Amino acid sequence: LAKTGSYEVNTESYTLTHLNKIETYNDKGENRKISIQFWYPQTNNENEKFPLVIFSHGAFGFRGSNYSTFMDLASNGYVVCSIDHTYQSFFTKHEDGEIAIVNNDFLNDAIAAQLGDYDIKKTYDISQQWLKLRTDDMNLVLDTILENINSNETDEVYKLMDKNNIGLFGHSLGGATAASLGRERKDIDAVIVIDGTMLGEEIGFENGKVILNKEPYPTPILNIYNEKHFEDALANMENYDNMVASTNAIDASQTVFKNSGHLNFTDLPIFSPFLATKLGTGSIDSRYCIEEMNNVVLNYFDFYLKEGKNLNILNQY
């Protein structure tokens, strides 16, 4: 897929350690490690600053799941950071060479929850555990980045970031992660949820039902839906996380891609059409879907992070 911007793109990877969090997906008693990768514009102007956008992948995705999106954003003047959520990622390669593959218990739980094998309470409990792990990861990444931006002794990529323009986005469970931080943090300027359920809006469980947050969602937010997801959301509008959040949001947008499936919003259908079809794509042209989605993501971030003049997002693609 061709990038649409004029900047050449560089990349760097780092491994971060949670100093106050022990890894629960293994029994080594070690601190949790996560790895991140940046894609960023190549520039000779040391005073040039670019908005920062941070991405969270879906359940057993990986940090490169939306490589075309990252390249396109970076070529258009963004610093993109993608997180590998260790053991919830298909695989993670840390900077010391260690490779961690997806945890079997997480994999089995995720599949069972998706198939509806668990009751509402168990699904609520495990999904909140996943979300807590991921929001802790994303907070660590963002806090570390901000510390490095403010430090004099820092790598080139951090010197390029404009800390006053920060966006978050993610696919599926990663979209839920981005949306959660968009509600919690005051330094987030825009959020995009790519075909995910906003699990952070679930603030309790009583009398066999999930309780949703009715406080206005404070950050501009865009929801991108596959067709079936959107139909289900509309049918359950008063009880569905995203719809309640959007209705009560200060600034919310949404769009739906006709004939799309969940995996059409990643690069997988381009690189492995057979596997993507098995995991869930629609009849939409895969290249058209990801290219249009990338255009939507760029347009939304341009509007909110670069003071773009026009928000040109259709209700339907």
PDB file of C-alpha atoms in Angstrom:
ATOM      1  CA  LEU A   1       0.000   0.000   0.000  1.00  0.00           C
ATOM      2  CA  ALA A   2       1.366   3.393  -0.998  1.00  0.00           C
ATOM      3  CA  LYS A   3       1.881   6.077   1.624  1.00  0.00           C
ATOM      4  CA  THR A   4       0.213   9.373   0.745  1.00  0.00           C
ATOM      5  CA  GLY A   5       2.549  11.841   2.479  1.00  0.00           C
ATOM      6  CA  SER A   6       5.803  13.431   1.355  1.00  0.00           C
ATOM      7  CA  TYR A   7       8.045  12.506   4.306  1.00  0.00           C
ATOM      8  CA  GLU A   8      10.400   9.558   4.226  1.00  0.00           C
ATOM      9  CA  VAL A   9       9.846   7.374   7.287  1.00  0.00           C
ATOM     10  CA  ASN A  10      12.267   6.152   9.959  1.00  0.00           C
ATOM     11  CA  THR A  11      11.596   3.555  12.660  1.00  0.00           C
ATOM     12  CA  GLU A  12      12.956   2.733  16.117  1.00  0.00           C
ATOM     13  CA  SER A  13      12.023   0.089  18.698  1.00  0.00           C
ATOM     14  CA  TYR A  14      12.373   0.084  22.491  1.00  0.00           C
ATOM     15  CA  THR A  15      11.524  -2.234  25.370  1.00  0.00           C
ATOM     16  CA  LEU A  16      10.060  -0.696  28.536  1.00  0.00           C
ATOM     17  CA  THR A  17       9.750  -2.247  31.996  1.00  0.00           C
ATOM     18  CA  HIS A  18       6.909  -1.763  34.475  1.00  0.00           C
ATOM     19  CA  LEU A  19       8.914  -1.077  37.641  1.00  0.00           C
ATOM     20  CA  ASN A  20       5.885  -1.652  39.892  1.00  0.00           C
ATOM     21  CA  LYS A  21       4.126  -4.458  38.007  1.00  0.00           C
ATOM     22  CA  ILE A  22       4.996  -8.170  38.148  1.00  0.00           C
ATOM     23  CA  GLU A  23       4.228 -10.209  35.014  1.00  0.00           C
ATOM     24  CA  THR A  24       1.205 -12.416  35.700  1.00  0.00           C
ATOM     25  CA  TYR A  25       1.284 -14.359  32.427  1.00  0.00           C
ATOM     26  CA  ASN A  26       4.351 -16.320  33.546  1.00  0.00           C
ATOM     27  CA  ASP A  27       5.670 -17.549  36.892  1.00  0.00           C
ATOM     28  CA  LYS A  28       9.152 -16.018  36.729  1.00  0.00           C
ATOM     29  CA  GLY A  29       8.352 -13.263  39.225  1.00  0.00           C
ATOM     30  CA  GLU A  30       9.863 -10.672  36.896  1.00  0.00           C
ATOM     31  CA  ASN A  31       8.663  -7.175  36.114  1.00  0.00           C
ATOM     32  CA  ARG A  32       6.364  -6.875  33.120  1.00  0.00           C
ATOM     33  CA  LYS A  33       8.100  -5.816  29.900  1.00  0.00           C
ATOM     34  CA  ILE A  34       6.450  -4.340  26.832  1.00  0.00           C
ATOM     35  CA  SER A  35       7.992  -3.363  23.540  1.00  0.00           C
ATOM     36  CA  ILE A  36       7.051  -0.422  21.360  1.00  0.00           C
ATOM     37  CA  GLN A  37       7.927   0.693  17.848  1.00  0.00           C
ATOM     38  CA  PHE A  38       7.963   4.203  16.421  1.00  0.00           C
ATOM     39  CA  TRP A  39       7.439   5.278  12.826  1.00  0.00           C
ATOM     40  CA  TYR A  40       8.312   8.939  12.320  1.00  0.00           C
ATOM     41  CA  PRO A  41       9.108  11.540   9.638  1.00  0.00           C
ATOM     42  CA  GLN A  42      12.642  12.016   8.439  1.00  0.00           C
ATOM     43  CA  THR A  43      13.442  15.719   8.648  1.00  0.00           C
ATOM     44  CA  ASN A  44      16.507  17.931   8.604  1.00  0.00           C
ATOM     45  CA  ASN A  45      14.749  20.689  10.530  1.00  0.00           C
ATOM     46  CA  GLU A  46      15.563  20.119  14.194  1.00  0.00           C
ATOM     47  CA  ASN A  47      12.848  22.577  15.257  1.00  0.00           C
ATOM     48  CA  GLU A  48      10.071  20.766  13.404  1.00  0.00           C
ATOM     49  CA  LYS A  49       7.524  19.124  15.730  1.00  0.00           C
ATOM     50  CA  PHE A  50       4.905  16.519  14.905  1.00  0.00           C
ATOM     51  CA  PRO A  51       1.789  15.270  16.726  1.00  0.00           C
ATOM     52  CA  LEU A  52       2.142  11.987  18.605  1.00  0.00           C
ATOM     53  CA  VAL A  53      -0.350   9.158  18.045  1.00  0.00           C
ATOM     54  CA  ILE A  54      -0.232   5.886  20.011  1.00  0.00           C
ATOM     55  CA  PHE A  55      -1.777   2.622  18.768  1.00  0.00           C
ATOM     56  CA  SER A  56      -2.965  -0.481  20.644  1.00  0.00           C
ATOM     57  CA  HIS A  57      -3.509  -3.729  18.688  1.00  0.00           C
ATOM     58  CA  GLY A  58      -6.428  -6.126  19.053  1.00  0.00           C
ATOM     59  CA  ALA A  59      -6.496  -9.397  20.992  1.00  0.00           C
ATOM     60  CA  PHE A  60      -3.573 -11.521  19.739  1.00  0.00           C
ATOM     61  CA  GLY A  61      -2.694  -8.916  17.139  1.00  0.00           C
ATOM     62  CA  PHE A  62       0.790  -7.402  17.239  1.00  0.00           C
ATOM     63  CA  ARG A  63       2.446  -4.018  16.970  1.00  0.00           C
ATOM     64  CA  GLY A  64       2.765  -4.287  13.193  1.00  0.00           C
ATOM     65  CA  SER A  65      -0.879  -5.186  12.565  1.00  0.00           C
ATOM     66  CA  ASN A  66      -1.601  -1.800  10.954  1.00  0.00           C
ATOM     67  CA  TYR A  67       1.777  -1.114   9.392  1.00  0.00           C
ATOM     68  CA  SER A  68       0.220   0.639   6.376  1.00  0.00           C
ATOM     69  CA  THR A  69      -1.661   3.013   8.696  1.00  0.00           C
ATOM     70  CA  PHE A  70       1.502   3.841  10.625  1.00  0.00           C
ATOM     71  CA  MET A  71       3.539   4.444   7.473  1.00  0.00           C
ATOM     72  CA  ASP A  72       0.858   6.667   5.999  1.00  0.00           C
ATOM     73  CA  LEU A  73       0.531   8.747   9.159  1.00  0.00           C
ATOM     74  CA  ALA A  74       4.299   9.113   9.535  1.00  0.00           C
ATOM     75  CA  SER A  75       4.679  10.141   5.893  1.00  0.00           C
ATOM     76  CA  ASN A  76       2.093  12.858   6.554  1.00  0.00           C
ATOM     77  CA  GLY A  77       3.911  14.285   9.556  1.00  0.00           C
ATOM     78  CA  TYR A  78       3.068  12.201  12.630  1.00  0.00           C
ATOM     79  CA  VAL A  79       5.151  10.322  15.169  1.00  0.00           C
ATOM     80  CA  VAL A  80       3.395   6.969  15.520  1.00  0.00           C
ATOM     81  CA  CYS A  81       3.997   4.636  18.454  1.00  0.00           C
ATOM     82  CA  SER A  82       2.587   1.091  18.386  1.00  0.00           C
ATOM     83  CA  ILE A  83       2.540  -1.081  21.512  1.00  0.00           C
ATOM     84  CA  ASP A  84       3.056  -4.837  21.783  1.00  0.00           C
ATOM     85  CA  HIS A  85       0.927  -5.910  24.753  1.00  0.00           C
ATOM     86  CA  THR A  86       3.137  -8.820  25.801  1.00  0.00           C
ATOM     87  CA  TYR A  87       1.356 -12.203  26.014  1.00  0.00           C
ATOM     88  CA  GLN A  88      -1.800 -10.640  24.551  1.00  0.00           C
ATOM     89  CA  SER A  89       0.119 -10.083  21.321  1.00  0.00           C
ATOM     90  CA  PHE A  90       0.495 -12.941  18.832  1.00  0.00           C
ATOM     91  CA  PHE A  91       4.202 -12.580  19.491  1.00  0.00           C
ATOM     92  CA  THR A  92       6.505  -9.946  20.963  1.00  0.00           C
ATOM     93  CA  LYS A  93      10.212  -9.594  20.259  1.00  0.00           C
ATOM     94  CA  HIS A  94      11.941  -7.563  22.967  1.00  0.00           C
ATOM     95  CA  GLU A  95      15.090  -5.572  22.316  1.00  0.00           C
ATOM     96  CA  ASP A  96      17.214  -8.126  24.229  1.00  0.00           C
ATOM     97  CA  GLY A  97      16.134 -10.788  21.702  1.00  0.00           C
ATOM     98  CA  GLU A  98      13.631 -12.538  23.987  1.00  0.00           C
ATOM     99  CA  ILE A  99      10.463 -13.643  22.201  1.00  0.00           C
ATOM    100  CA  ALA A 100       7.156 -13.980  24.058  1.00  0.00           C
ATOM    101  CA  ILE A 101       4.226 -15.670  22.295  1.00  0.00           C
ATOM    102  CA  VAL A 102       0.555 -15.240  23.089  1.00  0.00           C
ATOM    103  CA  ASN A 103      -0.524 -16.754  26.415  1.00  0.00           C
ATOM    104  CA  ASN A 104      -2.706 -19.854  26.004  1.00  0.00           C
ATOM    105  CA  ASP A 105      -5.088 -18.972  28.832  1.00  0.00           C
ATOM    106  CA  PHE A 106      -5.651 -15.513  27.358  1.00  0.00           C
ATOM    107  CA  LEU A 107      -6.141 -17.007  23.895  1.00  0.00           C
ATOM    108  CA  ASN A 108      -8.694 -19.536  25.133  1.00  0.00           C
ATOM    109  CA  ASP A 109     -10.555 -16.948  27.223  1.00  0.00           C
ATOM    110  CA  ALA A 110     -10.683 -14.494  24.329  1.00  0.00           C
ATOM    111  CA  ILE A 111     -12.075 -17.122  21.947  1.00  0.00           C
ATOM    112  CA  ALA A 112     -14.612 -18.365  24.511  1.00  0.00           C
ATOM    113  CA  ALA A 113     -15.804 -14.831  25.271  1.00  0.00           C
ATOM    114  CA  GLN A 114     -16.117 -14.047  21.563  1.00  0.00           C
ATOM    115  CA  LEU A 115     -18.157 -17.213  20.976  1.00  0.00           C
ATOM    116  CA  GLY A 116     -20.471 -16.412  23.890  1.00  0.00           C
ATOM    117  CA  ASP A 117     -19.385 -19.438  25.932  1.00  0.00           C
ATOM    118  CA  TYR A 118     -19.115 -17.373  29.134  1.00  0.00           C
ATOM    119  CA  ASP A 119     -21.993 -15.767  31.022  1.00  0.00           C
ATOM    120  CA  ILE A 120     -22.301 -11.978  31.245  1.00  0.00           C
ATOM    121  CA  LYS A 121     -20.576 -11.704  34.642  1.00  0.00           C
ATOM    122  CA  LYS A 122     -17.544 -13.798  33.674  1.00  0.00           C
ATOM    123  CA  THR A 123     -17.198 -11.945  30.384  1.00  0.00           C
ATOM    124  CA  TYR A 124     -17.361  -8.639  32.266  1.00  0.00           C
ATOM    125  CA  ASP A 125     -14.750  -9.746  34.838  1.00  0.00           C
ATOM    126  CA  ILE A 126     -12.157 -11.039  32.384  1.00  0.00           C
ATOM    127  CA  SER A 127     -12.587  -8.175  29.930  1.00  0.00           C
ATOM    128  CA  GLN A 128     -12.021  -5.665  32.729  1.00  0.00           C
ATOM    129  CA  GLN A 129      -8.831  -7.537  33.703  1.00  0.00           C
ATOM    130  CA  TRP A 130      -7.588  -7.356  30.113  1.00  0.00           C
ATOM    131  CA  LEU A 131      -8.420  -3.680  29.901  1.00  0.00           C
ATOM    132  CA  LYS A 132      -6.618  -2.878  33.155  1.00  0.00           C
ATOM    133  CA  LEU A 133      -3.461  -4.612  31.898  1.00  0.00           C
ATOM    134  CA  ARG A 134      -3.580  -2.714  28.623  1.00  0.00           C
ATOM    135  CA  THR A 135      -4.369   0.694  30.054  1.00  0.00           C
ATOM    136  CA  ASP A 136      -1.462   0.237  32.473  1.00  0.00           C
ATOM    137  CA  ASP A 137       0.738  -0.556  29.444  1.00  0.00           C
ATOM    138  CA  MET A 138      -0.455   2.481  27.506  1.00  0.00           C
ATOM    139  CA  ASN A 139      -0.087   4.791  30.509  1.00  0.00           C
ATOM    140  CA  LEU A 140       3.488   3.555  30.990  1.00  0.00           C
ATOM    141  CA  VAL A 141       4.250   4.209  27.318  1.00  0.00           C
ATOM    142  CA  LEU A 142       2.757   7.692  27.326  1.00  0.00           C
ATOM    143  CA  ASP A 143       4.330   8.684  30.650  1.00  0.00           C
ATOM    144  CA  THR A 144       7.744   7.418  29.499  1.00  0.00           C
ATOM    145  CA  ILE A 145       7.426   9.304  26.212  1.00  0.00           C
ATOM    146  CA  LEU A 146       6.511  12.538  28.018  1.00  0.00           C
ATOM    147  CA  GLU A 147       9.477  12.121  30.388  1.00  0.00           C
ATOM    148  CA  ASN A 148      11.786  11.647  27.404  1.00  0.00           C
ATOM    149  CA  ILE A 149      10.351  14.652  25.573  1.00  0.00           C
ATOM    150  CA  ASN A 150      11.123  16.776  28.634  1.00  0.00           C
ATOM    151  CA  SER A 151      14.648  15.371  29.011  1.00  0.00           C
ATOM    152  CA  ASN A 152      17.701  16.965  27.446  1.00  0.00           C
ATOM    153  CA  GLU A 153      19.421  13.594  27.077  1.00  0.00           C
ATOM    154  CA  THR A 154      17.084  11.812  24.707  1.00  0.00           C
ATOM    155  CA  ASP A 155      16.924  10.044  21.338  1.00  0.00           C
ATOM    156  CA  GLU A 156      16.027  11.807  18.099  1.00  0.00           C
ATOM    157  CA  VAL A 157      12.472  10.486  17.889  1.00  0.00           C
ATOM    158  CA  TYR A 158      11.427  12.157  21.153  1.00  0.00           C
ATOM    159  CA  LYS A 159      12.778  15.525  20.027  1.00  0.00           C
ATOM    160  CA  LEU A 160      10.336  15.482  17.114  1.00  0.00           C
ATOM    161  CA  MET A 161       7.181  15.106  19.203  1.00  0.00           C
ATOM    162  CA  ASP A 162       4.693  17.855  19.966  1.00  0.00           C
ATOM    163  CA  LYS A 163       3.485  16.939  23.444  1.00  0.00           C
ATOM    164  CA  ASN A 164       0.565  19.356  23.132  1.00  0.00           C
ATOM    165  CA  ASN A 165      -1.053  17.323  20.342  1.00  0.00           C
ATOM    166  CA  ILE A 166      -1.603  13.677  21.285  1.00  0.00           C
ATOM    167  CA  GLY A 167      -3.998  11.159  19.765  1.00  0.00           C
ATOM    168  CA  LEU A 168      -4.782   7.566  20.700  1.00  0.00           C
ATOM    169  CA  PHE A 169      -6.217   4.814  18.529  1.00  0.00           C
ATOM    170  CA  GLY A 170      -6.532   1.066  18.440  1.00  0.00           C
ATOM    171  CA  HIS A 171      -8.229  -1.915  16.839  1.00  0.00           C
ATOM    172  CA  SER A 172     -10.779  -4.029  18.732  1.00  0.00           C
ATOM    173  CA  LEU A 173      -9.571  -4.475  22.337  1.00  0.00           C
ATOM    174  CA  GLY A 174      -6.934  -1.867  21.487  1.00  0.00           C
ATOM    175  CA  GLY A 175      -9.692   0.591  20.621  1.00  0.00           C
ATOM    176  CA  ALA A 176     -11.193  -0.003  24.058  1.00  0.00           C
ATOM    177  CA  THR A 177      -7.782   0.749  25.573  1.00  0.00           C
ATOM    178  CA  ALA A 178      -7.422   4.016  23.667  1.00  0.00           C
ATOM    179  CA  ALA A 179     -10.963   5.097  24.607  1.00  0.00           C
ATOM    180  CA  SER A 180     -10.340   4.372  28.295  1.00  0.00           C
ATOM    181  CA  LEU A 181      -7.321   6.674  28.420  1.00  0.00           C
ATOM    182  CA  GLY A 182      -9.217   9.277  26.430  1.00  0.00           C
ATOM    183  CA  ARG A 183     -11.705   9.451  29.284  1.00  0.00           C
ATOM    184  CA  GLU A 184      -9.122   9.304  32.094  1.00  0.00           C
ATOM    185  CA  ARG A 185      -6.350  11.600  30.900  1.00  0.00           C
ATOM    186  CA  LYS A 186      -6.465  15.341  30.291  1.00  0.00           C
ATOM    187  CA  ASP A 187      -3.540  15.334  27.831  1.00  0.00           C
ATOM    188  CA  ILE A 188      -5.354  13.403  25.069  1.00  0.00           C
ATOM    189  CA  ASP A 189      -6.768  15.470  22.202  1.00  0.00           C
ATOM    190  CA  ALA A 190      -8.484  12.863  19.998  1.00  0.00           C
ATOM    191  CA  VAL A 191      -9.378   9.149  20.077  1.00  0.00           C
ATOM    192  CA  ILE A 192     -10.240   6.665  17.326  1.00  0.00           C
ATOM    193  CA  VAL A 193     -11.844   3.307  18.148  1.00  0.00           C
ATOM    194  CA  ILE A 194     -11.430   0.956  15.195  1.00  0.00           C
ATOM    195  CA  ASP A 195     -14.143  -1.700  15.408  1.00  0.00           C
ATOM    196  CA  GLY A 196     -13.896  -2.169  19.161  1.00  0.00           C
ATOM    197  CA  THR A 197     -16.255  -2.189  22.141  1.00  0.00           C
ATOM    198  CA  MET A 198     -15.553   0.621  24.611  1.00  0.00           C
ATOM    199  CA  LEU A 199     -15.188  -1.644  27.650  1.00  0.00           C
ATOM    200  CA  GLY A 200     -13.923   1.206  29.810  1.00  0.00           C
ATOM    201  CA  GLU A 201     -17.447   2.620  29.796  1.00  0.00           C
ATOM    202  CA  GLU A 202     -18.492  -0.371  31.926  1.00  0.00           C
ATOM    203  CA  ILE A 203     -18.135   0.903  35.490  1.00  0.00           C
ATOM    204  CA  GLY A 204     -19.920  -1.803  37.455  1.00  0.00           C
ATOM    205  CA  PHE A 205     -22.085  -4.923  37.468  1.00  0.00           C
ATOM    206  CA  GLU A 206     -25.367  -5.166  39.382  1.00  0.00           C
ATOM    207  CA  ASN A 207     -28.460  -7.373  39.182  1.00  0.00           C
ATOM    208  CA  GLY A 208     -27.093  -9.340  36.266  1.00  0.00           C
ATOM    209  CA  LYS A 209     -26.399  -6.245  34.155  1.00  0.00           C
ATOM    210  CA  VAL A 210     -23.415  -4.118  33.255  1.00  0.00           C
ATOM    211  CA  ILE A 211     -23.608  -0.497  34.449  1.00  0.00           C
ATOM    212  CA  LEU A 212     -22.458   2.062  31.879  1.00  0.00           C
ATOM    213  CA  ASN A 213     -20.882   5.450  32.535  1.00  0.00           C
ATOM    214  CA  LYS A 214     -23.380   8.253  31.879  1.00  0.00           C
ATOM    215  CA  GLU A 215     -20.872  11.054  32.446  1.00  0.00           C
ATOM    216  CA  PRO A 216     -20.180  12.900  29.168  1.00  0.00           C
ATOM    217  CA  TYR A 217     -17.204  11.449  27.279  1.00  0.00           C
ATOM    218  CA  PRO A 218     -14.730  14.376  27.419  1.00  0.00           C
ATOM    219  CA  THR A 219     -12.466  13.885  24.372  1.00  0.00           C
ATOM    220  CA  PRO A 220     -13.306  14.022  20.638  1.00  0.00           C
ATOM    221  CA  ILE A 221     -13.898  10.403  19.619  1.00  0.00           C
ATOM    222  CA  LEU A 222     -14.495   8.578  16.340  1.00  0.00           C
ATOM    223  CA  ASN A 223     -15.925   5.062  16.109  1.00  0.00           C
ATOM    224  CA  ILE A 224     -15.247   3.037  12.947  1.00  0.00           C
ATOM    225  CA  TYR A 225     -17.538   0.004  12.602  1.00  0.00           C
ATOM    226  CA  ASN A 226     -17.814  -3.066  10.440  1.00  0.00           C
ATOM    227  CA  GLU A 227     -21.345  -3.493   9.083  1.00  0.00           C
ATOM    228  CA  LYS A 228     -22.550  -6.279  11.398  1.00  0.00           C
ATOM    229  CA  HIS A 229     -21.048  -4.548  14.436  1.00  0.00           C
ATOM    230  CA  PHE A 230     -22.858  -1.324  13.535  1.00  0.00           C
ATOM    231  CA  GLU A 231     -26.188  -3.102  13.032  1.00  0.00           C
ATOM    232  CA  ASP A 232     -25.843  -4.812  16.422  1.00  0.00           C
ATOM    233  CA  ALA A 233     -24.878  -1.512  18.069  1.00  0.00           C
ATOM    234  CA  LEU A 234     -27.951   0.238  16.640  1.00  0.00           C
ATOM    235  CA  ALA A 235     -30.230  -2.619  17.703  1.00  0.00           C
ATOM    236  CA  ASN A 236     -28.935  -2.394  21.264  1.00  0.00           C
ATOM    237  CA  MET A 237     -28.405   1.337  21.288  1.00  0.00           C
ATOM    238  CA  GLU A 238     -29.465   2.201  24.860  1.00  0.00           C
ATOM    239  CA  ASN A 239     -27.396  -0.606  26.386  1.00  0.00           C
ATOM    240  CA  TYR A 240     -24.312  -0.671  24.171  1.00  0.00           C
ATOM    241  CA  ASP A 241     -21.088   0.897  25.469  1.00  0.00           C
ATOM    242  CA  ASN A 242     -20.114   2.810  22.320  1.00  0.00           C
ATOM    243  CA  MET A 243     -23.577   4.135  21.537  1.00  0.00           C
ATOM    244  CA  VAL A 244     -24.179   5.364  25.092  1.00  0.00           C
ATOM    245  CA  ALA A 245     -20.730   6.996  25.152  1.00  0.00           C
ATOM    246  CA  SER A 246     -21.260   8.637  21.752  1.00  0.00           C
ATOM    247  CA  THR A 247     -24.699   9.920  22.736  1.00  0.00           C
ATOM    248  CA  ASN A 248     -23.278  11.484  25.897  1.00  0.00           C
ATOM    249  CA  ALA A 249     -19.999  12.643  24.352  1.00  0.00           C
ATOM    250  CA  ILE A 250     -18.910  16.250  24.023  1.00  0.00           C
ATOM    251  CA  ASP A 251     -17.787  15.522  20.440  1.00  0.00           C
ATOM    252  CA  ALA A 252     -18.434  12.128  18.782  1.00  0.00           C
ATOM    253  CA  SER A 253     -18.374  10.887  15.185  1.00  0.00           C
ATOM    254  CA  GLN A 254     -18.974   7.483  13.646  1.00  0.00           C
ATOM    255  CA  THR A 255     -18.727   5.744  10.306  1.00  0.00           C
ATOM    256  CA  VAL A 256     -19.472   2.261   9.001  1.00  0.00           C
ATOM    257  CA  PHE A 257     -17.805   0.279   6.222  1.00  0.00           C
ATOM    258  CA  LYS A 258     -20.422  -1.721   4.288  1.00  0.00           C
ATOM    259  CA  ASN A 259     -19.664  -5.413   3.705  1.00  0.00           C
ATOM    260  CA  SER A 260     -16.593  -5.257   5.963  1.00  0.00           C
ATOM    261  CA  GLY A 261     -15.512  -7.700   8.656  1.00  0.00           C
ATOM    262  CA  HIS A 262     -13.462  -7.240  11.805  1.00  0.00           C
ATOM    263  CA  LEU A 263     -10.090  -8.091  10.239  1.00  0.00           C
ATOM    264  CA  ASN A 264     -10.621  -5.767   7.267  1.00  0.00           C
ATOM    265  CA  PHE A 265      -9.386  -2.964   9.537  1.00  0.00           C
ATOM    266  CA  THR A 266      -5.894  -4.470   9.753  1.00  0.00           C
ATOM    267  CA  ASP A 267      -3.298  -5.241   7.071  1.00  0.00           C
ATOM    268  CA  LEU A 268      -3.818  -9.000   7.434  1.00  0.00           C
ATOM    269  CA  PRO A 269      -6.135  -9.355   4.385  1.00  0.00           C
ATOM    270  CA  ILE A 270      -3.415  -7.783   2.231  1.00  0.00           C
ATOM    271  CA  PHE A 271      -0.599 -10.021   3.476  1.00  0.00           C
ATOM    272  CA  SER A 272      -2.515 -13.240   4.167  1.00  0.00           C
ATOM    273  CA  PRO A 273      -5.981 -13.241   2.554  1.00  0.00           C
ATOM    274  CA  PHE A 274      -6.629 -16.899   3.451  1.00  0.00           C
ATOM    275  CA  LEU A 275      -5.885 -16.452   7.176  1.00  0.00           C
ATOM    276  CA  ALA A 276      -7.808 -13.172   7.313  1.00  0.00           C
ATOM    277  CA  THR A 277     -10.861 -14.811   5.736  1.00  0.00           C
ATOM    278  CA  LYS A 278     -10.737 -17.588   8.329  1.00  0.00           C
ATOM    279  CA  LEU A 279     -10.531 -15.048  11.161  1.00  0.00           C
ATOM    280  CA  GLY A 280     -13.220 -12.704   9.891  1.00  0.00           C
ATOM    281  CA  THR A 281     -13.408 -10.481   6.813  1.00  0.00           C
ATOM    282  CA  GLY A 282     -16.334  -9.305   4.726  1.00  0.00           C
ATOM    283  CA  SER A 283     -16.901  -9.162   0.983  1.00  0.00           C
ATOM    284  CA  ILE A 284     -15.569  -5.594   0.759  1.00  0.00           C
ATOM    285  CA  ASP A 285     -12.440  -5.152  -1.384  1.00  0.00           C
ATOM    286  CA  SER A 286      -9.634  -5.483   1.164  1.00  0.00           C
ATOM    287  CA  ARG A 287      -7.361  -2.883  -0.394  1.00  0.00           C
ATOM    288  CA  TYR A 288     -10.170  -0.349  -0.728  1.00  0.00           C
ATOM    289  CA  CYS A 289     -11.189  -0.872   2.905  1.00  0.00           C
ATOM    290  CA  ILE A 290      -7.781  -0.377   4.486  1.00  0.00           C
ATOM    291  CA  GLU A 291      -6.889   2.557   2.192  1.00  0.00           C
ATOM    292  CA  GLU A 292     -10.161   4.347   2.950  1.00  0.00           C
ATOM    293  CA  MET A 293      -9.793   3.594   6.653  1.00  0.00           C
ATOM    294  CA  ASN A 294      -6.286   5.051   6.567  1.00  0.00           C
ATOM    295  CA  ASN A 295      -7.689   8.173   4.887  1.00  0.00           C
ATOM    296  CA  VAL A 296     -10.358   8.478   7.591  1.00  0.00           C
ATOM    297  CA  VAL A 297      -7.777   8.103  10.384  1.00  0.00           C
ATOM    298  CA  LEU A 298      -5.502  10.713   8.788  1.00  0.00           C
ATOM    299  CA  ASN A 299      -8.351  13.164   8.195  1.00  0.00           C
ATOM    300  CA  TYR A 300      -9.607  12.826  11.772  1.00  0.00           C
ATOM    301  CA  PHE A 301      -6.195  13.332  13.353  1.00  0.00           C
ATOM    302  CA  ASP A 302      -5.409  16.206  10.958  1.00  0.00           C
ATOM    303  CA  PHE A 303      -8.591  17.971  12.071  1.00  0.00           C
ATOM    304  CA  TYR A 304      -8.007  17.601  15.806  1.00  0.00           C
ATOM    305  CA  LEU A 305      -4.205  17.482  16.096  1.00  0.00           C
ATOM    306  CA  LYS A 306      -3.162  19.799  13.255  1.00  0.00           C
ATOM    307  CA  GLU A 307      -6.070  22.244  13.171  1.00  0.00           C
ATOM    308  CA  GLY A 308      -7.204  20.873   9.829  1.00  0.00           C
ATOM    309  CA  LYS A 309      -9.871  22.945   8.117  1.00  0.00           C
ATOM    310  CA  ASN A 310     -12.279  20.182   7.102  1.00  0.00           C
ATOM    311  CA  LEU A 311     -13.506  16.967   8.643  1.00  0.00           C
ATOM    312  CA  ASN A 312     -14.524  14.965   5.575  1.00  0.00           C
ATOM    313  CA  ILE A 313     -15.693  11.667   7.050  1.00  0.00           C
ATOM    314  CA  LEU A 314     -18.709  10.030   5.422  1.00  0.00           C
ATOM    315  CA  ASN A 315     -21.371   8.210   7.434  1.00  0.00           C
ATOM    316  CA  GLN A 316     -20.779   5.147   5.288  1.00  0.00           C
ATOM    317  CA  TYR A 317     -18.118   3.746   2.954  1.00  0.00           C
TER     318      TYR A 317
END
